[in-house]
Short mmCIF file of C-alpha atoms and ligand atoms in Angstrom, two decimals:
data_model
loop_
_atom_site.label_atom_id
_atom_site.label_comp_id
_atom_site.label_asym_id
_atom_site.label_seq_id
_atom_site.Cartn_x
_atom_site.Cartn_y
_atom_site.Cartn_z
CA MET A 1 255.29 199.25 105.89
CA ALA A 2 258.27 201.42 105.47
CA THR A 3 259.84 200.04 108.42
CA ILE A 4 259.02 196.45 107.27
CA MET A 5 260.80 197.29 103.99
CA GLU A 6 263.39 199.14 105.83
CA THR A 7 264.56 195.81 108.06
CA VAL A 8 264.10 193.65 104.92
CA ARG A 9 266.25 196.34 102.67
CA ARG A 10 268.93 196.06 105.69
CA PRO A 11 269.36 192.25 106.51
CA GLN A 12 272.25 191.91 108.82
CA VAL A 13 275.81 190.98 107.71
CA ARG A 14 276.96 188.71 110.33
CA GLN A 15 279.76 186.62 108.56
CA THR A 16 282.30 188.28 106.87
CA GLN A 17 285.81 186.05 107.63
CA CYS A 18 287.12 182.97 106.25
CA PHE A 19 285.56 179.61 107.76
CA ILE A 20 288.06 177.02 108.59
CA GLY A 21 287.52 174.01 110.93
CA GLY A 22 284.82 175.92 112.30
CA LYS A 23 286.73 179.03 113.21
CA TRP A 24 286.03 182.17 111.50
CA THR A 25 289.27 184.10 110.94
CA SER A 26 290.68 186.92 108.96
CA SER A 27 292.90 186.09 105.93
CA ALA A 28 296.60 185.13 106.38
CA SER A 29 297.39 188.24 104.29
CA GLY A 30 294.94 190.51 106.34
CA LYS A 31 293.80 191.54 103.05
CA THR A 32 289.95 192.05 102.20
CA PHE A 33 287.82 192.88 99.51
CA GLU A 34 284.59 194.72 98.80
CA THR A 35 281.35 193.17 98.14
CA VAL A 36 278.90 195.79 96.42
CA ASN A 37 274.97 196.21 96.25
CA PRO A 38 274.43 196.07 92.18
CA ALA A 39 271.24 197.90 92.70
CA THR A 40 273.23 201.27 94.45
CA GLU A 41 276.74 200.49 93.47
CA GLU A 42 277.60 201.01 97.50
CA VAL A 43 279.71 198.92 99.13
CA ILE A 44 277.93 196.46 101.69
CA CYS A 45 280.93 195.33 103.77
CA GLU A 46 284.81 194.05 103.64
CA VAL A 47 285.21 190.71 103.05
CA ALA A 48 288.46 188.60 103.96
CA GLU A 49 290.27 188.09 101.21
CA GLY A 50 291.18 184.25 101.03
CA ASP A 51 294.43 182.91 99.26
CA LYS A 52 296.68 180.15 98.85
CA GLU A 53 298.02 180.21 102.70
CA ASP A 54 293.93 179.87 103.78
CA VAL A 55 293.42 177.50 101.23
CA ASP A 56 296.23 175.49 102.75
CA ALA A 57 294.79 175.72 106.56
CA ALA A 58 291.13 174.61 104.86
CA VAL A 59 292.53 171.67 103.29
CA ASP A 60 293.97 170.76 106.45
CA ALA A 61 291.07 170.61 108.51
CA ALA A 62 288.99 169.24 105.61
CA ARG A 63 291.69 166.50 105.63
CA ASP A 64 291.56 165.84 109.47
CA ALA A 65 287.76 165.69 109.18
CA PHE A 66 287.46 163.45 106.32
CA GLU A 67 290.00 160.92 108.03
CA ALA A 68 289.56 161.33 111.70
CA GLY A 69 286.90 163.24 112.99
CA PRO A 70 283.47 162.58 114.12
CA TRP A 71 282.33 162.98 110.30
CA ALA A 72 284.59 159.71 109.59
CA LYS A 73 283.16 157.46 112.03
CA MET A 74 279.42 158.80 111.83
CA ASP A 75 276.68 156.74 110.94
CA ALA A 76 275.23 157.40 107.06
CA ARG A 77 271.81 158.15 109.02
CA ASP A 78 273.03 160.72 111.02
CA ARG A 79 274.89 162.67 108.46
CA GLY A 80 271.10 163.06 106.77
CA ILE A 81 269.95 164.13 110.22
CA LEU A 82 271.97 166.82 110.21
CA MET A 83 271.78 167.84 106.59
CA ASN A 84 267.86 167.84 107.11
CA LYS A 85 268.80 169.90 110.28
CA LEU A 86 270.58 172.76 108.56
CA ALA A 87 267.65 172.60 105.95
CA ASP A 88 265.65 173.43 109.02
CA LEU A 89 267.56 176.20 110.12
CA ILE A 90 267.92 178.04 106.85
CA ALA A 91 263.56 177.70 106.65
CA GLU A 92 263.88 179.17 109.98
CA GLU A 93 265.86 182.24 108.16
CA ALA A 94 264.52 181.95 104.85
CA ASP A 95 263.34 185.90 105.04
CA GLU A 96 266.60 187.09 105.97
CA LEU A 97 268.64 184.81 103.90
CA ALA A 98 266.55 185.87 100.87
CA ALA A 99 267.27 189.41 101.75
CA LEU A 100 270.70 188.94 101.70
CA GLU A 101 270.71 187.28 98.29
CA THR A 102 268.90 190.49 96.96
CA LEU A 103 271.39 192.61 98.67
CA ASP A 104 274.73 191.07 97.63
CA ASN A 105 273.23 189.67 94.21
CA GLY A 106 270.90 192.05 92.99
CA LYS A 107 268.27 189.38 92.26
CA PRO A 108 264.52 190.52 93.19
CA ILE A 109 263.44 189.76 96.69
CA SER A 110 260.07 188.28 95.31
CA ASP A 111 262.30 185.78 93.44
CA ALA A 112 264.86 185.11 95.98
CA ARG A 113 261.73 184.18 98.27
CA ALA A 114 259.84 182.03 95.92
CA ALA A 115 262.39 180.30 94.03
CA ASP A 116 266.38 180.27 95.50
CA ILE A 117 265.56 180.08 99.08
CA PRO A 118 262.73 177.58 98.72
CA LEU A 119 265.06 175.17 95.89
CA VAL A 120 267.88 175.57 98.79
CA ILE A 121 266.14 174.00 101.69
CA ASP A 122 264.58 171.43 98.89
CA CYS A 123 268.09 170.22 97.57
CA LEU A 124 269.42 169.77 101.04
CA ARG A 125 266.45 167.63 101.86
CA TYR A 126 266.88 165.60 98.77
CA TYR A 127 270.44 164.97 99.43
CA ALA A 128 269.99 163.95 103.10
CA GLY A 129 267.34 161.12 102.32
CA TRP A 130 270.33 160.03 99.71
CA ALA A 131 273.00 159.69 102.79
CA ASP A 132 271.97 156.23 104.20
CA LYS A 133 270.84 154.80 100.48
CA ILE A 134 274.20 154.81 98.65
CA GLU A 135 274.72 151.00 98.27
CA GLY A 136 276.70 148.84 96.73
CA ARG A 137 275.92 145.72 94.56
CA THR A 138 277.06 141.94 94.53
CA ILE A 139 278.67 140.83 91.52
CA PRO A 140 278.72 137.11 90.00
CA VAL A 141 282.43 136.66 89.19
CA ARG A 142 283.84 133.38 87.67
CA GLY A 143 285.18 131.02 89.95
CA GLU A 144 285.05 130.62 94.00
CA TYR A 145 284.95 134.34 94.73
CA PHE A 146 282.33 136.25 96.05
CA THR A 147 282.82 139.89 94.66
CA TYR A 148 281.10 143.00 96.05
CA THR A 149 281.12 146.94 95.50
CA ARG A 150 280.94 149.68 97.77
CA ARG A 151 280.51 153.56 97.14
CA GLU A 152 282.77 155.45 99.38
CA PRO A 153 283.39 159.18 99.37
CA VAL A 154 285.71 161.09 96.79
CA GLY A 155 287.33 162.32 99.85
CA VAL A 156 288.11 166.35 100.21
CA VAL A 157 286.26 167.79 97.59
CA GLY A 158 286.96 171.56 96.28
CA GLN A 159 284.01 173.77 95.23
CA ILE A 160 284.28 176.95 92.87
CA ILE A 161 280.45 178.65 92.48
CA PRO A 162 279.26 181.41 90.54
CA TRP A 163 277.24 184.60 91.68
CA ASN A 164 274.07 184.07 89.73
CA PHE A 165 272.12 181.80 92.07
CA PRO A 166 274.93 182.10 94.85
CA ALA A 167 272.87 180.76 98.03
CA LEU A 168 271.15 177.49 95.43
CA MET A 169 274.87 176.39 93.97
CA VAL A 170 275.73 176.42 97.62
CA ALA A 171 273.23 173.68 98.00
CA TRP A 172 273.47 171.81 94.69
CA LYS A 173 277.09 171.30 96.05
CA TRP A 174 277.00 170.98 99.62
CA GLY A 175 274.05 168.70 99.24
CA PRO A 176 275.59 165.21 97.34
CA ALA A 177 279.15 165.97 98.80
CA LEU A 178 277.68 165.86 102.61
CA ALA A 179 275.19 162.92 101.83
CA ALA A 180 278.16 160.76 99.91
CA GLY A 181 280.31 161.79 103.28
CA CYS A 182 282.99 164.11 101.69
CA THR A 183 284.23 166.98 103.21
CA ILE A 184 284.42 170.65 101.35
CA VAL A 185 286.76 173.78 100.54
CA MET A 186 284.11 175.94 99.05
CA LYS A 187 285.34 178.97 97.56
CA PRO A 188 281.96 181.19 96.69
CA ALA A 189 282.36 183.95 94.06
CA GLU A 190 284.08 187.02 94.82
CA GLN A 191 280.51 189.03 93.69
CA THR A 192 278.65 187.27 96.12
CA PRO A 193 279.93 185.67 99.46
CA LEU A 194 277.32 186.67 101.71
CA THR A 195 275.04 184.09 101.95
CA CYS A 196 277.64 181.45 101.52
CA LEU A 197 279.41 182.60 104.74
CA ARG A 198 275.96 182.47 106.57
CA MET A 199 274.75 178.90 105.46
CA ALA A 200 278.34 177.67 106.88
CA ARG A 201 277.49 179.34 110.00
CA LEU A 202 274.15 177.59 110.05
CA ALA A 203 276.02 174.29 109.14
CA GLN A 204 277.94 174.74 112.35
CA LYS A 205 274.84 175.46 114.33
CA ALA A 206 272.92 172.34 112.92
CA GLY A 207 275.84 170.44 114.35
CA ILE A 208 277.68 169.66 111.20
CA PRO A 209 281.47 169.00 112.74
CA ASP A 210 284.32 171.30 112.73
CA GLY A 211 286.34 170.77 109.43
CA VAL A 212 283.92 169.19 107.41
CA ILE A 213 282.46 172.66 105.63
CA ASN A 214 285.41 175.25 104.96
CA VAL A 215 284.91 178.38 103.23
CA ILE A 216 287.63 180.71 101.65
CA PRO A 217 286.27 183.94 100.07
CA GLY A 218 288.47 185.47 97.72
CA TYR A 219 289.63 185.86 93.92
CA GLY A 220 289.28 183.02 91.18
CA PRO A 221 293.14 183.18 90.05
CA THR A 222 294.56 183.16 93.87
CA ALA A 223 291.86 181.23 96.09
CA GLY A 224 290.41 179.26 93.11
CA ASP A 225 293.98 178.32 91.49
CA ALA A 226 295.01 177.37 95.08
CA VAL A 227 291.95 174.97 95.42
CA VAL A 228 292.46 173.35 91.73
CA ARG A 229 296.06 172.91 92.50
CA HIS A 230 296.11 171.74 95.93
CA PRO A 231 297.30 167.96 96.28
CA GLY A 232 295.09 167.30 99.11
CA ILE A 233 292.03 168.07 97.12
CA ASP A 234 290.73 164.96 95.35
CA LYS A 235 288.23 166.60 93.51
CA VAL A 236 286.74 170.10 92.23
CA ALA A 237 283.24 170.53 91.44
CA PHE A 238 282.98 173.93 89.34
CA THR A 239 280.27 176.31 88.19
CA GLY A 240 280.92 178.98 85.70
CA GLU A 241 282.20 180.20 82.48
CA LEU A 242 283.62 177.58 79.80
CA ALA A 243 286.99 179.82 79.57
CA THR A 244 287.80 179.59 83.26
CA ALA A 245 286.73 175.83 83.10
CA LYS A 246 289.65 175.24 80.30
CA ILE A 247 291.98 176.62 82.65
CA ILE A 248 290.95 174.67 85.54
CA GLN A 249 290.91 171.27 83.51
CA ARG A 250 294.72 171.96 82.80
CA ASN A 251 295.83 173.38 86.21
CA ALA A 252 293.71 170.30 87.77
CA ALA A 253 295.82 167.66 85.55
CA GLU A 254 298.94 167.77 87.72
CA THR A 255 297.16 166.11 90.52
CA MET A 256 294.77 163.61 88.55
CA LYS A 257 292.06 165.52 90.01
CA ARG A 258 288.27 164.32 89.60
CA LEU A 259 286.48 167.24 87.78
CA THR A 260 282.72 168.02 87.07
CA PHE A 261 281.80 171.31 85.23
CA GLU A 262 278.30 173.05 84.79
CA LEU A 263 278.95 175.72 82.27
CA GLY A 264 277.28 177.92 80.18
CA GLY A 265 275.00 177.69 76.91
CA LYS A 266 273.17 178.88 74.02
CA SER A 267 270.21 176.97 74.35
CA PRO A 268 267.66 176.82 72.17
CA ASN A 269 263.84 177.34 72.50
CA VAL A 270 261.80 176.36 69.70
CA ILE A 271 258.06 177.63 69.18
CA PHE A 272 256.33 175.62 66.32
CA ALA A 273 253.35 177.04 64.66
CA ASP A 274 250.91 174.53 66.57
CA ALA A 275 251.89 175.43 70.20
CA ASP A 276 249.88 176.91 72.73
CA LEU A 277 251.01 180.56 72.01
CA ASP A 278 250.18 181.99 75.51
CA SER A 279 252.23 179.72 77.26
CA ALA A 280 254.79 179.79 74.79
CA ILE A 281 255.35 183.53 74.46
CA GLU A 282 255.37 183.44 78.51
CA GLY A 283 257.94 180.37 78.47
CA ALA A 284 260.27 182.14 75.63
CA HIS A 285 259.96 185.62 78.09
CA PHE A 286 260.60 183.51 81.60
CA GLY A 287 262.90 181.58 80.20
CA LEU A 288 265.23 184.27 78.90
CA TYR A 289 264.71 187.17 80.98
CA PHE A 290 264.42 185.43 84.34
CA ASN A 291 267.08 186.33 86.95
CA GLN A 292 268.50 189.04 84.66
CA GLY A 293 269.34 186.59 81.94
CA GLN A 294 271.68 185.24 83.86
CA CYS A 295 271.12 181.75 83.92
CA CYS A 296 273.37 178.98 82.19
CA CYS A 297 270.30 177.96 80.61
CA ALA A 298 268.94 180.66 79.72
CA GLY A 299 266.94 180.50 76.62
CA SER A 300 269.10 182.65 74.71
CA ARG A 301 268.15 181.73 70.95
CA LEU A 302 264.40 181.63 70.42
CA PHE A 303 263.48 179.85 67.18
CA VAL A 304 260.03 180.69 65.84
CA GLU A 305 258.58 178.91 63.01
CA GLU A 306 257.96 181.53 60.21
CA ARG A 307 254.07 181.44 60.29
CA VAL A 308 253.56 182.91 63.96
CA HIS A 309 256.65 184.88 63.96
CA ASP A 310 255.40 188.43 63.55
CA GLU A 311 252.76 187.63 66.23
CA VAL A 312 254.91 186.35 68.60
CA ILE A 313 257.50 189.19 68.46
CA ASP A 314 254.73 191.80 68.81
CA ARG A 315 253.16 189.87 71.86
CA LEU A 316 257.33 189.62 73.29
CA ARG A 317 257.50 193.40 72.77
CA GLU A 318 254.41 194.11 74.56
CA LYS A 319 255.81 191.72 77.62
CA ASN A 320 259.06 193.69 77.57
CA ALA A 321 257.33 196.89 77.85
CA GLU A 322 255.26 195.90 80.94
CA ARG A 323 258.38 194.05 82.71
CA ARG A 324 259.02 196.04 85.83
CA VAL A 325 262.98 196.74 86.38
CA GLY A 326 263.76 198.53 89.27
CA ASP A 327 264.70 198.23 93.13
CA PRO A 328 265.08 194.88 93.75
CA PHE A 329 264.03 195.23 97.36
CA ASP A 330 260.31 196.43 96.04
CA PRO A 331 258.24 193.20 95.93
CA GLU A 332 256.44 193.91 92.45
CA THR A 333 259.85 194.25 90.93
CA GLN A 334 260.40 191.50 88.19
CA GLN A 335 263.93 192.57 86.92
CA GLY A 336 267.05 193.81 88.97
CA PRO A 337 270.28 194.91 88.49
CA GLN A 338 272.82 192.99 86.27
CA VAL A 339 275.47 191.68 89.22
CA ASP A 340 278.47 194.14 88.45
CA GLU A 341 279.83 196.59 86.16
CA ALA A 342 281.81 194.02 84.07
CA GLN A 343 278.58 192.08 83.55
CA PHE A 344 276.83 195.38 83.09
CA ASP A 345 279.09 196.50 80.52
CA LYS A 346 279.67 193.05 78.38
CA VAL A 347 275.85 193.12 78.06
CA LEU A 348 275.79 196.17 76.81
CA GLN A 349 278.72 195.39 74.29
CA TYR A 350 276.69 192.67 72.85
CA CYS A 351 273.64 195.12 72.08
CA GLU A 352 276.16 196.94 70.29
CA TYR A 353 277.49 193.70 68.48
CA GLY A 354 273.92 192.84 67.51
CA LYS A 355 273.36 196.08 65.70
CA GLN A 356 276.75 195.96 63.96
CA ASP A 357 275.97 192.28 62.71
CA GLY A 358 272.76 193.75 61.45
CA ALA A 359 269.84 192.54 63.62
CA LYS A 360 266.80 194.70 64.33
CA MET A 361 266.63 196.14 67.87
CA ILE A 362 263.00 195.95 68.71
CA SER A 363 262.86 197.21 72.31
CA GLY A 364 265.84 197.86 75.16
CA GLY A 365 269.46 198.26 74.56
CA LYS A 366 269.88 201.02 77.15
CA ARG A 367 270.69 201.55 80.98
CA VAL A 368 268.02 202.14 83.17
CA GLY A 369 268.57 205.07 85.49
CA ASN A 370 271.77 206.34 86.43
CA ARG A 371 272.85 204.29 89.73
CA GLY A 372 272.74 200.67 89.78
CA PHE A 373 273.72 198.08 86.97
CA PHE A 374 270.21 198.14 85.45
CA VAL A 375 269.81 197.22 81.90
CA GLU A 376 266.44 197.17 80.02
CA PRO A 377 265.02 194.00 78.17
CA THR A 378 266.08 193.91 75.19
CA LEU A 379 264.91 192.08 71.87
CA PHE A 380 266.33 191.40 68.81
CA THR A 381 264.97 190.05 65.91
CA GLY A 382 266.23 189.31 62.35
CA VAL A 383 268.91 187.42 63.89
CA THR A 384 271.08 184.99 61.79
CA ASP A 385 272.75 181.60 63.24
CA THR A 386 276.50 183.32 62.57
CA MET A 387 275.92 186.62 64.59
CA ARG A 388 277.83 186.75 67.91
CA ILE A 389 274.30 187.39 69.71
CA ALA A 390 273.51 183.99 68.76
CA ARG A 391 276.72 182.33 68.86
CA GLU A 392 278.28 183.77 72.40
CA GLU A 393 277.01 183.62 75.76
CA ILE A 394 275.82 187.36 76.82
CA PHE A 395 274.21 186.56 80.49
CA GLY A 396 271.88 188.96 80.20
CA PRO A 397 268.60 190.60 79.46
CA VAL A 398 269.19 190.02 76.09
CA LEU A 399 266.63 187.64 73.77
CA SER A 400 267.81 187.07 69.97
CA VAL A 401 264.78 185.75 67.73
CA LEU A 402 265.49 183.81 64.80
CA LYS A 403 263.26 181.95 62.29
CA PHE A 404 262.58 178.75 60.80
CA LYS A 405 260.08 176.77 58.65
CA ASN A 406 260.68 172.86 59.38
CA VAL A 407 261.49 170.20 61.61
CA ASP A 408 265.02 168.84 59.90
CA GLU A 409 266.01 172.62 59.94
CA ILE A 410 265.58 173.31 63.37
CA ILE A 411 267.15 170.48 65.10
CA ARG A 412 270.03 171.15 62.60
CA ARG A 413 270.38 174.87 63.64
CA SER A 414 269.65 173.98 67.20
CA ASN A 415 272.63 171.71 67.33
CA ASP A 416 274.99 174.50 65.57
CA THR A 417 276.67 175.12 68.70
CA ASN A 418 279.57 174.19 71.08
CA PHE A 419 277.37 174.38 74.00
CA GLY A 420 274.92 171.71 74.95
CA LEU A 421 273.35 172.45 78.14
CA ALA A 422 269.27 172.81 77.47
CA ALA A 423 266.80 173.25 74.93
CA ALA A 424 262.80 173.68 74.73
CA VAL A 425 260.33 172.91 72.54
CA TRP A 426 256.84 173.98 72.21
CA THR A 427 254.09 172.24 70.48
CA ARG A 428 250.97 170.02 70.80
CA ASP A 429 252.23 167.54 68.32
CA ILE A 430 253.66 164.88 70.72
CA ALA A 431 255.54 163.07 68.14
CA LYS A 432 257.40 166.37 67.19
CA ALA A 433 258.55 167.24 70.12
CA HIS A 434 259.60 163.78 71.13
CA ARG A 435 261.57 163.86 68.05
CA TYR A 436 263.01 166.93 68.92
CA ALA A 437 263.77 165.91 72.57
CA ALA A 438 265.65 162.67 70.89
CA ALA A 439 267.47 164.96 68.39
CA VAL A 440 268.79 167.89 70.29
CA ARG A 441 272.26 167.63 71.64
CA ALA A 442 271.66 168.69 75.10
CA GLY A 443 271.48 167.66 78.94
CA THR A 444 268.05 169.05 79.40
CA VAL A 445 265.28 169.39 77.21
CA TRP A 446 261.96 171.08 78.03
CA ILE A 447 258.57 170.36 76.22
CA ASN A 448 255.72 173.00 76.84
CA CYS A 449 257.70 174.61 79.69
CA TYR A 450 261.03 176.22 80.47
CA ASP A 451 263.47 176.35 83.57
CA VAL A 452 261.48 173.61 85.82
CA PHE A 453 263.98 172.33 87.90
CA ASP A 454 264.20 169.19 90.70
CA ALA A 455 266.51 168.22 92.86
CA GLY A 456 265.64 164.47 91.96
CA ALA A 457 266.65 165.28 87.87
CA PRO A 458 270.12 165.47 86.66
CA PHE A 459 271.02 168.35 84.94
CA GLY A 460 274.34 169.33 82.81
CA GLY A 461 275.76 169.76 79.51
CA PHE A 462 276.45 168.07 76.51
CA LYS A 463 279.53 169.12 74.36
CA GLN A 464 281.09 172.14 76.01
CA SER A 465 278.48 173.16 78.25
CA GLY A 466 279.86 170.49 81.40
CA LEU A 467 281.28 167.30 82.53
CA GLY A 468 279.17 164.75 84.60
CA ARG A 469 275.60 165.79 85.90
CA GLU A 470 274.32 167.75 88.96
CA LEU A 471 271.28 166.87 91.10
CA GLY A 472 269.45 163.34 91.50
CA GLU A 473 271.51 159.97 91.91
CA ALA A 474 273.66 161.16 89.06
CA GLY A 475 275.32 164.06 91.13
CA LEU A 476 275.83 162.06 94.25
CA ALA A 477 277.69 159.38 91.86
CA ASN A 478 280.67 162.01 91.05
CA TYR A 479 281.50 162.50 94.99
CA THR A 480 281.81 158.59 95.12
CA GLU A 481 284.68 156.51 94.19
CA LEU A 482 283.79 152.85 93.84
CA LYS A 483 285.76 150.14 95.07
CA THR A 484 285.81 146.42 94.41
CA VAL A 485 286.18 143.82 96.89
CA THR A 486 286.67 140.00 96.46
CA VAL A 487 287.04 137.01 98.68
CA SER A 488 288.18 134.12 98.04
CA MET A 489 285.45 131.36 99.20
CA SER A 490 288.07 128.35 99.02
P1 NAI B 501 283.94 183.05 86.03
O1 NAI B 501 284.00 181.33 85.79
O2 NAI B 501 285.51 183.53 86.20
O3 NAI B 501 283.73 182.71 87.65
C1 NAI B 501 283.30 181.48 88.18
C2 NAI B 501 284.17 180.90 89.51
O4 NAI B 501 285.09 180.68 89.10
C3 NAI B 501 284.08 182.52 90.76
O5 NAI B 501 283.87 181.66 92.06
C4 NAI B 501 285.66 182.93 90.54
O6 NAI B 501 286.31 183.42 90.98
C5 NAI B 501 286.18 181.55 89.91
N1 NAI B 501 287.68 181.37 89.39
C6 NAI B 501 287.98 182.71 88.06
N2 NAI B 501 289.07 182.19 87.66
C7 NAI B 501 289.65 181.21 88.24
C8 NAI B 501 290.67 180.20 88.20
N3 NAI B 501 291.49 180.83 87.42
N4 NAI B 501 291.01 178.99 89.06
C9 NAI B 501 289.78 178.96 89.67
N5 NAI B 501 288.93 179.57 89.60
C10 NAI B 501 288.43 180.60 89.00
O7 NAI B 501 282.80 183.75 85.57
P2 NAI B 501 282.90 185.57 85.69
O8 NAI B 501 283.98 185.91 85.52
O9 NAI B 501 282.11 185.84 86.67
O10 NAI B 501 281.93 185.42 84.63
C11 NAI B 501 282.15 185.64 83.07
C12 NAI B 501 280.94 185.01 82.40
O11 NAI B 501 280.95 183.46 82.79
C13 NAI B 501 279.53 185.38 82.57
O12 NAI B 501 279.33 186.42 81.66
C14 NAI B 501 278.62 184.29 81.99
O13 NAI B 501 279.00 184.00 80.48
C15 NAI B 501 279.42 183.36 82.12
N6 NAI B 501 278.84 182.38 83.62
C16 NAI B 501 277.91 181.19 83.51
C17 NAI B 501 277.71 180.86 84.59
C18 NAI B 501 276.87 179.73 84.91
O14 NAI B 501 276.25 179.30 85.47
N7 NAI B 501 277.01 178.47 83.98
C19 NAI B 501 277.92 181.70 86.22
C20 NAI B 501 279.03 183.02 86.05
C21 NAI B 501 279.35 183.03 84.80
MG1 MG B 502 286.18 185.16 85.00
#
């Protein structure tokens, strides 16, 4: 048992360089950066620190593969076959990839194995099926003309992803891009580059032609910014912080790039008194604390109807006390460390704001241990709509509970935010549930469940939670351009 644990604990890091045109290379500057294990604060390895010159080379390779290489001539169905092959190779290495994810990100190994990696495989297979099903239409126009549309790949796409689901974000981005026939320059998050690099190696092994997928590890304001400004990139897909998205939107304006954004949230999770309280409480706990609270759609504003408020609080407190926080490689662990020191500091800062603003801290609020970025599951009650912990994205294990009395009130308060990513409602009254679902301004609504994702179900934000959708057919559409062809029939 001990030796099994040791091999799991030390997954091999094989890829640490830039991946450009099918070759592994140091960065042009020769610089590297450290990636850290957030559970121990130890450096895992050095990774090539890409910048503008590396992005330029990656765009050249991607452009060439898009216009001239085998990718450009390949039948769509064969693209799908290669994508399925990549999914197969990931499935073969699932345990090792899960361990690498846990090492780099700190998430519990049980989550990486049960959620992240299986979802990666499922997403790639889902989009593999789309590759040969992207169809145009014929359109009845006036006169002696025949008009039809074609859906063509948007071109070379830049993809900038965050650290909370490092491998899964790769799949969400590569899946629709590859199915559509695009080529890719990806910049993984500086905190978590390792699984992305491993997946690039597996893509090559699967036979995806050189230049189709390029990966430039590095920082946002350097490598990321070079992707955003590059005139040879047609579209940028970004997941991360709203403030970063606004910078990207400005910097991409010069080249009129197509942009899609998947940003943060302050998602309302509403428990009515007539709900099945066992599942509602489980959903409230899981909907916030899952992934150390580092989810864009975390149910971070928990609204509880007055009548059941105190009972819900008591039971949430008990669940927090039972939550196993610690070594993410222990299969029993439910909560690992925050991803890095900056996130750790941010979370503890919000715990202070909560107290300063007059909320009552029922549990948590402190560091766990003295090594690694662990934070106790934290619960605040007596939260009001104007407090910082009710308005701003914390991205950590901090749950704010607010009281409410009726449906009209809760619709209004749910929508009193600039975000609009997700919402959930727990009730046995189906009319009330659907009324809420229709009225809430959010891209995803869960009724009597939370965090239920499927590769076929579109996901994305209303308002400042994003632009465009990922997953499903909607996610694919964002990787295509629509062309109209008209033929004279006379
Ligand atoms: P971030 O938005 O700065 O980073 C996400 C990605 O964008 C990374 O790959 C980063 O290198 C890149 N990036 C940063 N600045 C850039 C620029 N000027 N041009 C191009 N690319 C750039 O997020 P960060 O700093 O890691 O986390 C800060 C907060 O953002 C978190 O506390 C959380 O509230 C939120 N966040 C939301 C996520 C979501 O899934 N919606 C994911 C990660 C963070
Ligand atoms: Mg940032």
